[in-house]
Coordinates of N, CA and C in Angstrom, one line a residue:
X1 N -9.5 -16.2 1.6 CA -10.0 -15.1 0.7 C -9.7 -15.6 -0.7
X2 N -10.6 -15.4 -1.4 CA -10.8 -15.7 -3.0 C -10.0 -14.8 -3.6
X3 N -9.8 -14.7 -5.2 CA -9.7 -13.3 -5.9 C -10.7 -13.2 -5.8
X4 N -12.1 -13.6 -5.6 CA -13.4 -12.7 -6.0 C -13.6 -11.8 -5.1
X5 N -12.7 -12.2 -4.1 CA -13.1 -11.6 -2.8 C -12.2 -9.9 -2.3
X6 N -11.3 -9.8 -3.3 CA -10.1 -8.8 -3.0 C -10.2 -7.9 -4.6
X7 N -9.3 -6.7 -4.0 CA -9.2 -6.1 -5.0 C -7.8 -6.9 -6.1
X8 N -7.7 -6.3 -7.6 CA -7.0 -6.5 -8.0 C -5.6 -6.2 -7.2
X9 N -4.0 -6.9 -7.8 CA -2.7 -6.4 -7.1 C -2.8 -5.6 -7.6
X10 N -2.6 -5.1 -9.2 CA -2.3 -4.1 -9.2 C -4.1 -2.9 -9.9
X11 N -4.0 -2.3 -9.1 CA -5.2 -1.1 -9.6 C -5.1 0.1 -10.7
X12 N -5.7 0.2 -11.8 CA -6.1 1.2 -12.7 C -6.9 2.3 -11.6
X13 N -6.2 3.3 -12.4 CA -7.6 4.8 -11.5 C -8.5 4.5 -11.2
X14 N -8.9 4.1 -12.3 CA -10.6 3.6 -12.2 C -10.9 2.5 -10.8
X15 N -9.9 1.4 -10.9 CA -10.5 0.3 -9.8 C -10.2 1.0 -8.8
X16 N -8.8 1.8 -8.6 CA -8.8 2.3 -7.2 C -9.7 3.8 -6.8
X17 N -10.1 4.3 -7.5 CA -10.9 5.2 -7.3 C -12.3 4.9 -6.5
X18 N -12.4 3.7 -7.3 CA -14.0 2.1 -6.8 C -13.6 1.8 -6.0
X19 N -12.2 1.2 -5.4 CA -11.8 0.9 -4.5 C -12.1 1.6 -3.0
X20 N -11.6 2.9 -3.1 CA -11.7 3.4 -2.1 C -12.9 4.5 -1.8
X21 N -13.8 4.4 -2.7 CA -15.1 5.2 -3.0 C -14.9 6.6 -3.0
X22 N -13.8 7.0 -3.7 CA -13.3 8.0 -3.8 C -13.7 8.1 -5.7
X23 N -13.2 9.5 -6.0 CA -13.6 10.1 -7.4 C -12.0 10.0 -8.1
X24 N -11.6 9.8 -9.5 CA -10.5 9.4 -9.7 C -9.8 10.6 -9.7
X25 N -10.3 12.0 -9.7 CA -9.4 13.4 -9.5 C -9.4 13.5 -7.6
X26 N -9.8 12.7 -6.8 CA -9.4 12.7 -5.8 C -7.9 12.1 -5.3
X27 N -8.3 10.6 -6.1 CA -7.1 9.7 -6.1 C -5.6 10.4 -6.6
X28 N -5.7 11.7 -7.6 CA -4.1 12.1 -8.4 C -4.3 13.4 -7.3
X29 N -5.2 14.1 -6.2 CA -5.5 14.8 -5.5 C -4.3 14.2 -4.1
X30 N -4.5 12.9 -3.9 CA -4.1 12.3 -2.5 C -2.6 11.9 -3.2
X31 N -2.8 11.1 -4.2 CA -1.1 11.1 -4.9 C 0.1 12.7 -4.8
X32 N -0.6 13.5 -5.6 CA 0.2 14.6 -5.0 C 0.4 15.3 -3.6
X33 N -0.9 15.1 -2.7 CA -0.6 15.3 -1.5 C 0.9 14.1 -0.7
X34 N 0.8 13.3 -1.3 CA 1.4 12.1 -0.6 C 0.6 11.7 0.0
X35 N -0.3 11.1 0.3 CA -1.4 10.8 1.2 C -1.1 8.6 0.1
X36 N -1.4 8.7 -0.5 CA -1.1 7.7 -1.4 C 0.1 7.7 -2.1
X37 N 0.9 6.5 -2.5 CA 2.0 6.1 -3.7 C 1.8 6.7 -5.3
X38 N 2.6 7.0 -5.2 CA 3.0 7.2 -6.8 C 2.4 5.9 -7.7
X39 N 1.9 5.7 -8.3 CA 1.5 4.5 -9.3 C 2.7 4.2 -10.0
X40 N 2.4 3.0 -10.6 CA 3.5 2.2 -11.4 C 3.4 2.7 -13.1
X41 N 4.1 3.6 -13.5 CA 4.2 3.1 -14.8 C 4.5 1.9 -15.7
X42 N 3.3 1.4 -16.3 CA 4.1 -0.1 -17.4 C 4.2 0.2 -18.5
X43 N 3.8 1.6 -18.9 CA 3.7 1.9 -20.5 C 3.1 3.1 -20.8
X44 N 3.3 3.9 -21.3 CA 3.0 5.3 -21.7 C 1.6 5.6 -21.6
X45 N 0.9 4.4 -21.6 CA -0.5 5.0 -21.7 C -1.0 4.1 -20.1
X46 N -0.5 3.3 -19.1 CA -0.6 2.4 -18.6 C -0.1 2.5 -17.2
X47 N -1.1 3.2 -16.3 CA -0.5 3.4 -14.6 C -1.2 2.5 -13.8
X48 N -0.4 1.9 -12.7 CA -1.6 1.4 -11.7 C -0.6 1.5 -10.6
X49 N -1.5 1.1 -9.3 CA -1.1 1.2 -7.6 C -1.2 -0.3 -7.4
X50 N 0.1 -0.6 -6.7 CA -0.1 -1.6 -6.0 C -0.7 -1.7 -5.0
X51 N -1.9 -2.7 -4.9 CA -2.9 -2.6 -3.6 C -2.2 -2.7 -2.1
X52 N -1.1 -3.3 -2.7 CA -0.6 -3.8 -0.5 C 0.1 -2.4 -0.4
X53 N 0.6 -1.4 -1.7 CA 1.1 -0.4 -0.9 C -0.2 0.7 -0.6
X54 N -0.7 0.7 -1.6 CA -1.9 1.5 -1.0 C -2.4 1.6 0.4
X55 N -2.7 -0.2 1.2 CA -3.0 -0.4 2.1 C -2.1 0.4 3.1
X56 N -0.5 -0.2 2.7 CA 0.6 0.4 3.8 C 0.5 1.8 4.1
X57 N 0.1 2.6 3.0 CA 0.1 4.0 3.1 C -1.6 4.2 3.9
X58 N -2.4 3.9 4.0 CA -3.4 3.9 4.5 C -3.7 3.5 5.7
X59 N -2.5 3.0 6.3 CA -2.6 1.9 7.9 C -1.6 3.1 8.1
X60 N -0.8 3.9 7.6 CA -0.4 5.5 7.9 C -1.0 6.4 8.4
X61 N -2.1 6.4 7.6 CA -3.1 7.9 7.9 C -3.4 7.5 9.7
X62 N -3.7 6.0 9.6 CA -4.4 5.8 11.2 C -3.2 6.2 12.3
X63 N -2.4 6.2 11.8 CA -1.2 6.3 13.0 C -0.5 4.7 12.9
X64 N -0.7 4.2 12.5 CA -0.4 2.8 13.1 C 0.8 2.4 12.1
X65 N 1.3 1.1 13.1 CA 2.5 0.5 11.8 C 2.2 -0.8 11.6
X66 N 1.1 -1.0 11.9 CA 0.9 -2.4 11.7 C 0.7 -3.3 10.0
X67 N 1.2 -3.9 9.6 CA 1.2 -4.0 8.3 C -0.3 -4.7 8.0
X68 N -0.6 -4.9 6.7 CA -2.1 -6.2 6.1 C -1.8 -7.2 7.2
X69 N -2.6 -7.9 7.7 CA -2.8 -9.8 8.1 C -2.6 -10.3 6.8
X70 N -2.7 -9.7 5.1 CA -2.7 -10.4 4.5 C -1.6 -10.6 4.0
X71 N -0.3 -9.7 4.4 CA 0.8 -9.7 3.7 C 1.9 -10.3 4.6
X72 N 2.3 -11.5 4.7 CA 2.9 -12.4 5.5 C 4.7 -11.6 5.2
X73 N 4.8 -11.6 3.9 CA 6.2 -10.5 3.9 C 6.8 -9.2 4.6
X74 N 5.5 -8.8 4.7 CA 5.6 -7.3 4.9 C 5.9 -7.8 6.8
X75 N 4.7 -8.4 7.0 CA 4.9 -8.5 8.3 C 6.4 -9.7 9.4
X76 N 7.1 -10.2 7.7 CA 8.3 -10.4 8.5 C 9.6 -9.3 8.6
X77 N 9.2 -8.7 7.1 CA 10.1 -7.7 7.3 C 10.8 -6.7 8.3
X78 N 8.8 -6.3 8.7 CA 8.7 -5.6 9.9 C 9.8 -6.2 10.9
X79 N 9.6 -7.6 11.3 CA 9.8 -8.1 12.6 C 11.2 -8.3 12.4
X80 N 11.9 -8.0 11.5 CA 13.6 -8.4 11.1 C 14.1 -7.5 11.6
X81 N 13.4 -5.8 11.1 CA 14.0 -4.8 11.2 C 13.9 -4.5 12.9
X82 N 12.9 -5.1 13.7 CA 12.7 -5.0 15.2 C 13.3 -5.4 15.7
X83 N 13.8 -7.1 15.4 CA 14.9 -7.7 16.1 C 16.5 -7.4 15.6
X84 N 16.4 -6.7 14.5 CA 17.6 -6.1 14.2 C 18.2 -5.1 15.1
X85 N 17.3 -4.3 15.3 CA 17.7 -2.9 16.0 C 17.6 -3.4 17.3
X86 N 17.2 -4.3 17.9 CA 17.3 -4.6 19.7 C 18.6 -5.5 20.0
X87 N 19.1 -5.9 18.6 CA 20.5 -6.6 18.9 C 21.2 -6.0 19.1
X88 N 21.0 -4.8 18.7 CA 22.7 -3.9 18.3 C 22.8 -3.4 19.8
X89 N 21.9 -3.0 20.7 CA 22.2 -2.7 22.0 C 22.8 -3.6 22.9
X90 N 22.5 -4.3 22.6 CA 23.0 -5.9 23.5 C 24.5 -6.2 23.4
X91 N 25.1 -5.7 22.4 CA 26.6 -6.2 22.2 C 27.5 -6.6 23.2

């Protein structure tokens, strides 16, 4: 996958609104619901969403815990916290 091929990391209203073909009073609509992340403040006039959390919160809605294929961290994390918790019974 390119960048031409992906959204920005981090998304303005605007791109993620595009992003998700949603209207941008939807997007601060699903933010207060919690349905989506809180955006990043960088500056008083300057918010955006990180796309892989976006995604994380959206692989939510489905039920699922499966993290991106794109996010190689996310998906070790995952697998730390698995083999973490199956040690502790084994003692």
């Amino acid at each position: 996958m390119t960048l031409a091929d992906r959204p920005p990391s981090y998304l303005s209203r605007a791109t993620l609104a595009q992003e998700l073909d949603v209207s941008e009073s939807t997007v601060d609509e699903m933010v207060r619901r919690g349905v989506l992340p809180k955006p990043l403040r960088l500056s008083s006039g300057c918010v955006r969403w990180c796309w892989q959390d976006v995604q994380a919160a959206l692989v939510t809605l489905k039920g699922g815990t499966e993290t991106p294929a794109s996010d190689p961290f996310l998906a070790g994390a995952l697998n730390v916290t698995q083999t973490s918790e199956s040690r502790r019974g084994t003692a």
